Amino acid sequence: MTAKLVVLVSGSGSNLQALLDASADPAYGAKVVAVGADRDGTYGAERAAKLGVPTFVHKVKDYATRDEWDAALTAEVASYEPDLVVSAGFLKLCGPRFLDAFPGRYVNTHNSLLPAFPGMNGPGEALAAGVKIAGATLFICDSGVDTGPIIAQCAVPVEDDDTAETLTERIKEAERAQLVESVGRMMRDGWKVEGRRVILG
Ligand code: GRF
């Protein structure tokens, strides 16, 4: 049976595109059934719409409280009955209601080797710290900022002439491949969480 993915985006959606491309092959075992955003006009939503994948937008500012936004987002995502919810460049922290609705089934990809450099500027902070190896982390979301159990990590070198932009792009290339491979494995073979450790298969 093909597993169902809902992907959340705030921007360009290159990670989303990698999942859309991978899921064109039935052997991948999963397909993107909907794409949600927290703002209008994301290229991510456009990528989905081009392929006829349903999209939705819930903006925090359209709700009286953050909790109401969280409830609306939760209900919409749940209506697609996803096996996995993927945050791929989604620039919002979801609330307890959302986390409770998709326990252990809401994952995020981040552009640093966590627990180093959580937050919005992973590559820039890695560069400023002078590390020689940077990378990306796929993890199961909890209520913290980039603090959940780690599913997979990949490393890329930091070059002497890197800028935040060139390092970001090198990380993103590795990050996309990791996302596709790990989500595919999770959906085909399953996974379990033992404390802080995530075991695939
Ligand atoms: C990714 O590098 C992710 O780690 C970071 O934002 C980027 C999203 O890129 N949080 P895209 O929208 O998938 O192109």
PDB file of C-alpha atoms and ligand atoms in Angstrom:
ATOM      1  CA  MET A   1       0.000   0.000   0.000  1.00  0.00           C
ATOM      2  CA  THR A   2       1.288   3.479  -0.820  1.00  0.00           C
ATOM      3  CA  ALA A   3       1.869   5.571   2.283  1.00  0.00           C
ATOM      4  CA  LYS A   4       0.496   9.106   2.445  1.00  0.00           C
ATOM      5  CA  LEU A   5       2.696  12.139   3.080  1.00  0.00           C
ATOM      6  CA  VAL A   6       1.574  15.662   3.900  1.00  0.00           C
ATOM      7  CA  VAL A   7       4.401  18.161   3.413  1.00  0.00           C
ATOM      8  CA  LEU A   8       4.514  21.607   5.059  1.00  0.00           C
ATOM      9  CA  VAL A   9       6.515  24.413   3.424  1.00  0.00           C
ATOM     10  CA  SER A  10       7.200  28.128   3.803  1.00  0.00           C
ATOM     11  CA  GLY A  11       9.463  28.739   0.840  1.00  0.00           C
ATOM     12  CA  SER A  12      11.069  27.360  -2.256  1.00  0.00           C
ATOM     13  CA  GLY A  13      10.155  23.747  -1.629  1.00  0.00           C
ATOM     14  CA  SER A  14      13.200  22.053  -3.177  1.00  0.00           C
ATOM     15  CA  ASN A  15      12.960  19.323  -0.535  1.00  0.00           C
ATOM     16  CA  LEU A  16       9.281  18.923  -1.383  1.00  0.00           C
ATOM     17  CA  GLN A  17      10.206  18.656  -5.075  1.00  0.00           C
ATOM     18  CA  ALA A  18      12.639  15.850  -4.271  1.00  0.00           C
ATOM     19  CA  LEU A  19       9.830  13.936  -2.541  1.00  0.00           C
ATOM     20  CA  LEU A  20       7.419  14.630  -5.414  1.00  0.00           C
ATOM     21  CA  ASP A  21      10.001  13.350  -7.913  1.00  0.00           C
ATOM     22  CA  ALA A  22      10.803  10.234  -5.870  1.00  0.00           C
ATOM     23  CA  SER A  23       7.164   9.347  -5.376  1.00  0.00           C
ATOM     24  CA  ALA A  24       6.540   9.310  -9.130  1.00  0.00           C
ATOM     25  CA  ASP A  25       7.986   5.780  -8.918  1.00  0.00           C
ATOM     26  CA  PRO A  26       5.400   3.434  -7.317  1.00  0.00           C
ATOM     27  CA  ALA A  27       8.284   1.420  -5.833  1.00  0.00           C
ATOM     28  CA  TYR A  28       9.083   4.396  -3.596  1.00  0.00           C
ATOM     29  CA  GLY A  29       6.143   3.370  -1.412  1.00  0.00           C
ATOM     30  CA  ALA A  30       4.857   6.835  -0.541  1.00  0.00           C
ATOM     31  CA  LYS A  31       3.219   9.773  -2.241  1.00  0.00           C
ATOM     32  CA  VAL A  32       2.571  13.390  -1.361  1.00  0.00           C
ATOM     33  CA  VAL A  33      -1.201  13.741  -0.890  1.00  0.00           C
ATOM     34  CA  ALA A  34      -1.228  17.418   0.132  1.00  0.00           C
ATOM     35  CA  VAL A  35       1.051  20.397   0.700  1.00  0.00           C
ATOM     36  CA  GLY A  36       0.380  23.040   3.343  1.00  0.00           C
ATOM     37  CA  ALA A  37       1.947  26.452   3.861  1.00  0.00           C
ATOM     38  CA  ASP A  38       1.886  29.192   6.477  1.00  0.00           C
ATOM     39  CA  ARG A  39       1.875  31.972   3.871  1.00  0.00           C
ATOM     40  CA  ASP A  40       0.583  32.783   0.387  1.00  0.00           C
ATOM     41  CA  GLY A  41       2.623  32.517  -2.765  1.00  0.00           C
ATOM     42  CA  THR A  42       5.232  29.932  -1.809  1.00  0.00           C
ATOM     43  CA  TYR A  43       7.048  28.296  -4.681  1.00  0.00           C
ATOM     44  CA  GLY A  44       6.566  25.039  -2.783  1.00  0.00           C
ATOM     45  CA  ALA A  45       2.782  25.266  -3.138  1.00  0.00           C
ATOM     46  CA  GLU A  46       3.218  26.165  -6.808  1.00  0.00           C
ATOM     47  CA  ARG A  47       5.339  23.055  -7.365  1.00  0.00           C
ATOM     48  CA  ALA A  48       2.562  20.933  -5.829  1.00  0.00           C
ATOM     49  CA  ALA A  49      -0.235  22.634  -7.744  1.00  0.00           C
ATOM     50  CA  LYS A  50       1.605  22.050 -11.035  1.00  0.00           C
ATOM     51  CA  LEU A  51       1.346  18.319 -10.344  1.00  0.00           C
ATOM     52  CA  GLY A  52      -2.289  18.484  -9.246  1.00  0.00           C
ATOM     53  CA  VAL A  53      -1.429  17.888  -5.572  1.00  0.00           C
ATOM     54  CA  PRO A  54      -3.933  19.682  -3.281  1.00  0.00           C
ATOM     55  CA  THR A  55      -2.580  22.667  -1.341  1.00  0.00           C
ATOM     56  CA  PHE A  56      -3.771  24.689   1.631  1.00  0.00           C
ATOM     57  CA  VAL A  57      -2.630  27.777   3.536  1.00  0.00           C
ATOM     58  CA  HIS A  58      -3.116  28.638   7.209  1.00  0.00           C
ATOM     59  CA  LYS A  59      -1.573  31.940   8.302  1.00  0.00           C
ATOM     60  CA  VAL A  60      -1.092  32.596  11.998  1.00  0.00           C
ATOM     61  CA  LYS A  61      -2.307  36.174  11.561  1.00  0.00           C
ATOM     62  CA  ASP A  62      -5.684  35.010  10.264  1.00  0.00           C
ATOM     63  CA  TYR A  63      -6.525  33.471  13.648  1.00  0.00           C
ATOM     64  CA  ALA A  64      -7.327  35.164  16.960  1.00  0.00           C
ATOM     65  CA  THR A  65      -4.818  32.985  18.820  1.00  0.00           C
ATOM     66  CA  ARG A  66      -1.875  30.763  18.006  1.00  0.00           C
ATOM     67  CA  ASP A  67      -3.852  27.863  19.451  1.00  0.00           C
ATOM     68  CA  GLU A  68      -6.685  28.427  16.966  1.00  0.00           C
ATOM     69  CA  TRP A  69      -4.159  28.429  14.132  1.00  0.00           C
ATOM     70  CA  ASP A  70      -2.706  25.197  15.477  1.00  0.00           C
ATOM     71  CA  ALA A  71      -6.185  23.630  15.648  1.00  0.00           C
ATOM     72  CA  ALA A  72      -7.010  24.622  12.075  1.00  0.00           C
ATOM     73  CA  LEU A  73      -3.688  23.336  10.760  1.00  0.00           C
ATOM     74  CA  THR A  74      -4.081  20.105  12.710  1.00  0.00           C
ATOM     75  CA  ALA A  75      -7.599  19.510  11.372  1.00  0.00           C
ATOM     76  CA  GLU A  76      -6.618  20.180   7.778  1.00  0.00           C
ATOM     77  CA  VAL A  77      -3.529  17.966   7.881  1.00  0.00           C
ATOM     78  CA  ALA A  78      -5.478  15.209   9.680  1.00  0.00           C
ATOM     79  CA  SER A  79      -8.183  15.293   6.999  1.00  0.00           C
ATOM     80  CA  TYR A  80      -5.641  13.739   4.605  1.00  0.00           C
ATOM     81  CA  GLU A  81      -4.958  10.869   7.054  1.00  0.00           C
ATOM     82  CA  PRO A  82      -1.181  11.050   6.566  1.00  0.00           C
ATOM     83  CA  ASP A  83       1.180   8.268   7.546  1.00  0.00           C
ATOM     84  CA  LEU A  84       3.881  10.920   7.927  1.00  0.00           C
ATOM     85  CA  VAL A  85       3.886  14.717   8.081  1.00  0.00           C
ATOM     86  CA  VAL A  86       7.074  16.297   6.757  1.00  0.00           C
ATOM     87  CA  SER A  87       8.163  19.808   7.652  1.00  0.00           C
ATOM     88  CA  ALA A  88      10.410  20.825   4.734  1.00  0.00           C
ATOM     89  CA  GLY A  89      11.445  24.413   5.274  1.00  0.00           C
ATOM     90  CA  PHE A  90       8.262  25.121   7.278  1.00  0.00           C
ATOM     91  CA  LEU A  91       9.113  28.135   9.418  1.00  0.00           C
ATOM     92  CA  LYS A  92       6.612  27.565  12.219  1.00  0.00           C
ATOM     93  CA  LEU A  93       6.699  25.598  15.439  1.00  0.00           C
ATOM     94  CA  CYS A  94       3.535  23.528  15.724  1.00  0.00           C
ATOM     95  CA  GLY A  95       1.734  23.383  19.057  1.00  0.00           C
ATOM     96  CA  PRO A  96       0.877  20.510  21.390  1.00  0.00           C
ATOM     97  CA  ARG A  97      -2.394  19.758  19.629  1.00  0.00           C
ATOM     98  CA  PHE A  98      -0.569  19.162  16.363  1.00  0.00           C
ATOM     99  CA  LEU A  99       2.160  17.065  17.994  1.00  0.00           C
ATOM    100  CA  ASP A 100      -0.487  14.966  19.783  1.00  0.00           C
ATOM    101  CA  ALA A 101      -2.377  14.363  16.534  1.00  0.00           C
ATOM    102  CA  PHE A 102       0.719  12.940  14.791  1.00  0.00           C
ATOM    103  CA  PRO A 103       2.748  11.351  17.583  1.00  0.00           C
ATOM    104  CA  GLY A 104       6.188  10.356  16.333  1.00  0.00           C
ATOM    105  CA  ARG A 105       4.936  10.954  12.786  1.00  0.00           C
ATOM    106  CA  TYR A 106       5.906  14.594  12.309  1.00  0.00           C
ATOM    107  CA  VAL A 107       9.447  15.010  11.038  1.00  0.00           C
ATOM    108  CA  ASN A 108      11.578  18.009  10.130  1.00  0.00           C
ATOM    109  CA  THR A 109      14.679  18.450   8.044  1.00  0.00           C
ATOM    110  CA  HIS A 110      17.208  20.962   9.343  1.00  0.00           C
ATOM    111  CA  ASN A 111      20.351  22.287   7.713  1.00  0.00           C
ATOM    112  CA  SER A 112      22.899  21.603  10.455  1.00  0.00           C
ATOM    113  CA  LEU A 113      24.346  18.622  12.277  1.00  0.00           C
ATOM    114  CA  LEU A 114      22.137  18.821  15.372  1.00  0.00           C
ATOM    115  CA  PRO A 115      22.432  19.352  18.262  1.00  0.00           C
ATOM    116  CA  ALA A 116      24.810  21.993  16.884  1.00  0.00           C
ATOM    117  CA  PHE A 117      23.320  25.119  15.353  1.00  0.00           C
ATOM    118  CA  PRO A 118      19.539  24.753  15.799  1.00  0.00           C
ATOM    119  CA  GLY A 119      17.282  27.558  14.622  1.00  0.00           C
ATOM    120  CA  MET A 120      17.007  29.715  11.557  1.00  0.00           C
ATOM    121  CA  ASN A 121      20.653  30.187  10.544  1.00  0.00           C
ATOM    122  CA  GLY A 122      22.352  26.789  10.760  1.00  0.00           C
ATOM    123  CA  PRO A 123      24.827  27.196   7.876  1.00  0.00           C
ATOM    124  CA  GLY A 124      25.768  30.774   8.828  1.00  0.00           C
ATOM    125  CA  GLU A 125      26.409  29.764  12.436  1.00  0.00           C
ATOM    126  CA  ALA A 126      28.419  26.724  11.345  1.00  0.00           C
ATOM    127  CA  LEU A 127      30.588  28.993   9.196  1.00  0.00           C
ATOM    128  CA  ALA A 128      31.015  31.535  11.981  1.00  0.00           C
ATOM    129  CA  ALA A 129      32.034  28.750  14.384  1.00  0.00           C
ATOM    130  CA  GLY A 130      34.727  27.611  11.949  1.00  0.00           C
ATOM    131  CA  VAL A 131      33.612  23.983  11.788  1.00  0.00           C
ATOM    132  CA  LYS A 132      35.107  21.902   8.963  1.00  0.00           C
ATOM    133  CA  ILE A 133      32.132  19.554   8.599  1.00  0.00           C
ATOM    134  CA  ALA A 134      28.546  20.767   8.241  1.00  0.00           C
ATOM    135  CA  GLY A 135      25.441  18.877   7.189  1.00  0.00           C
ATOM    136  CA  ALA A 136      21.769  18.170   7.641  1.00  0.00           C
ATOM    137  CA  THR A 137      19.618  16.347  10.169  1.00  0.00           C
ATOM    138  CA  LEU A 138      16.238  14.677   9.776  1.00  0.00           C
ATOM    139  CA  PHE A 139      14.509  14.327  13.132  1.00  0.00           C
ATOM    140  CA  ILE A 140      11.179  13.635  14.813  1.00  0.00           C
ATOM    141  CA  CYS A 141       9.649  16.900  16.010  1.00  0.00           C
ATOM    142  CA  ASP A 142       8.991  17.533  19.662  1.00  0.00           C
ATOM    143  CA  SER A 143       7.978  20.775  21.341  1.00  0.00           C
ATOM    144  CA  GLY A 144      11.479  22.273  21.212  1.00  0.00           C
ATOM    145  CA  VAL A 145      13.336  24.032  18.431  1.00  0.00           C
ATOM    146  CA  ASP A 146      15.217  21.303  16.506  1.00  0.00           C
ATOM    147  CA  THR A 147      15.505  19.104  19.613  1.00  0.00           C
ATOM    148  CA  GLY A 148      13.724  15.846  18.705  1.00  0.00           C
ATOM    149  CA  PRO A 149      15.141  12.322  18.224  1.00  0.00           C
ATOM    150  CA  ILE A 150      17.439  12.080  15.206  1.00  0.00           C
ATOM    151  CA  ILE A 151      16.451   9.856  12.276  1.00  0.00           C
ATOM    152  CA  ALA A 152      19.392  10.522   9.931  1.00  0.00           C
ATOM    153  CA  GLN A 153      22.333  12.843   9.412  1.00  0.00           C
ATOM    154  CA  CYS A 154      24.609  13.565   6.481  1.00  0.00           C
ATOM    155  CA  ALA A 155      27.851  15.509   6.388  1.00  0.00           C
ATOM    156  CA  VAL A 156      29.336  17.892   3.823  1.00  0.00           C
ATOM    157  CA  PRO A 157      32.739  19.620   3.952  1.00  0.00           C
ATOM    158  CA  VAL A 158      33.064  23.321   4.696  1.00  0.00           C
ATOM    159  CA  GLU A 159      35.392  24.839   2.074  1.00  0.00           C
ATOM    160  CA  ASP A 160      37.784  27.696   2.840  1.00  0.00           C
ATOM    161  CA  ASP A 161      36.039  30.055   0.437  1.00  0.00           C
ATOM    162  CA  ASP A 162      32.480  29.205   1.477  1.00  0.00           C
ATOM    163  CA  THR A 163      29.916  31.893   2.103  1.00  0.00           C
ATOM    164  CA  ALA A 164      26.675  31.192   3.958  1.00  0.00           C
ATOM    165  CA  GLU A 165      25.050  30.904   0.517  1.00  0.00           C
ATOM    166  CA  THR A 166      27.469  28.371  -0.990  1.00  0.00           C
ATOM    167  CA  LEU A 167      27.471  26.272   2.170  1.00  0.00           C
ATOM    168  CA  THR A 168      23.662  26.380   2.333  1.00  0.00           C
ATOM    169  CA  GLU A 169      23.438  25.092  -1.241  1.00  0.00           C
ATOM    170  CA  ARG A 170      25.948  22.261  -0.625  1.00  0.00           C
ATOM    171  CA  ILE A 171      24.017  21.209   2.467  1.00  0.00           C
ATOM    172  CA  LYS A 172      20.681  21.356   0.651  1.00  0.00           C
ATOM    173  CA  GLU A 173      21.859  18.974  -2.043  1.00  0.00           C
ATOM    174  CA  ALA A 174      22.846  16.347   0.531  1.00  0.00           C
ATOM    175  CA  GLU A 175      19.756  17.130   2.607  1.00  0.00           C
ATOM    176  CA  ARG A 176      17.367  16.389  -0.261  1.00  0.00           C
ATOM    177  CA  ALA A 177      18.923  13.006  -0.953  1.00  0.00           C
ATOM    178  CA  GLN A 178      18.815  12.131   2.729  1.00  0.00           C
ATOM    179  CA  LEU A 179      15.175  13.177   3.047  1.00  0.00           C
ATOM    180  CA  VAL A 180      14.108  11.074   0.084  1.00  0.00           C
ATOM    181  CA  GLU A 181      16.030   8.037   1.233  1.00  0.00           C
ATOM    182  CA  SER A 182      15.006   8.204   4.895  1.00  0.00           C
ATOM    183  CA  VAL A 183      11.318   8.939   4.323  1.00  0.00           C
ATOM    184  CA  GLY A 184      11.185   6.112   1.780  1.00  0.00           C
ATOM    185  CA  ARG A 185      12.779   3.691   4.216  1.00  0.00           C
ATOM    186  CA  MET A 186      10.458   4.770   7.036  1.00  0.00           C
ATOM    187  CA  MET A 187       7.391   4.278   4.862  1.00  0.00           C
ATOM    188  CA  ARG A 188       8.481   0.934   3.391  1.00  0.00           C
ATOM    189  CA  ASP A 189      10.134  -0.664   6.418  1.00  0.00           C
ATOM    190  CA  GLY A 190       8.755   1.174   9.464  1.00  0.00           C
ATOM    191  CA  TRP A 191      10.664   2.691  12.374  1.00  0.00           C
ATOM    192  CA  LYS A 192      10.718   2.758  16.143  1.00  0.00           C
ATOM    193  CA  VAL A 193      11.851   5.265  18.735  1.00  0.00           C
ATOM    194  CA  GLU A 194      13.722   4.028  21.809  1.00  0.00           C
ATOM    195  CA  GLY A 195      14.415   6.990  24.040  1.00  0.00           C
ATOM    196  CA  ARG A 196      16.523   9.340  21.948  1.00  0.00           C
ATOM    197  CA  ARG A 197      17.339   6.724  19.329  1.00  0.00           C
ATOM    198  CA  VAL A 198      15.367   6.146  16.146  1.00  0.00           C
ATOM    199  CA  ILE A 199      15.744   2.741  14.510  1.00  0.00           C
ATOM    200  CA  LEU A 200      14.640   2.196  10.941  1.00  0.00           C
ATOM    201  CA  GLY A 201      13.327  -1.127   9.662  1.00  0.00           C
TER     202      GLY A 201
HETATM  203  C1  GRF B   1      16.185  23.478   4.127  1.00  0.00           C
HETATM  204  O1  GRF B   1      17.575  23.561   3.961  1.00  0.00           O
HETATM  205  C2  GRF B   1      15.840  23.291   5.564  1.00  0.00           C
HETATM  206  O2  GRF B   1      16.793  22.615   6.296  1.00  0.00           O
HETATM  207  C3  GRF B   1      15.752  24.714   6.049  1.00  0.00           C
HETATM  208  O3  GRF B   1      15.149  25.400   4.999  1.00  0.00           O
HETATM  209  C4  GRF B   1      15.500  24.787   3.782  1.00  0.00           C
HETATM  210  C5  GRF B   1      14.245  24.600   2.977  1.00  0.00           C
HETATM  211  O4  GRF B   1      14.532  24.576   1.622  1.00  0.00           O
HETATM  212  N1  GRF B   1      15.012  24.783   7.296  1.00  0.00           N
HETATM  213  P1  GRF B   1      13.409  24.232   0.552  1.00  0.00           P
HETATM  214  O5  GRF B   1      12.241  25.153   0.789  1.00  0.00           O
HETATM  215  O6  GRF B   1      13.042  22.786   0.693  1.00  0.00           O
HETATM  216  O7  GRF B   1      14.064  24.522  -0.762  1.00  0.00           O
END
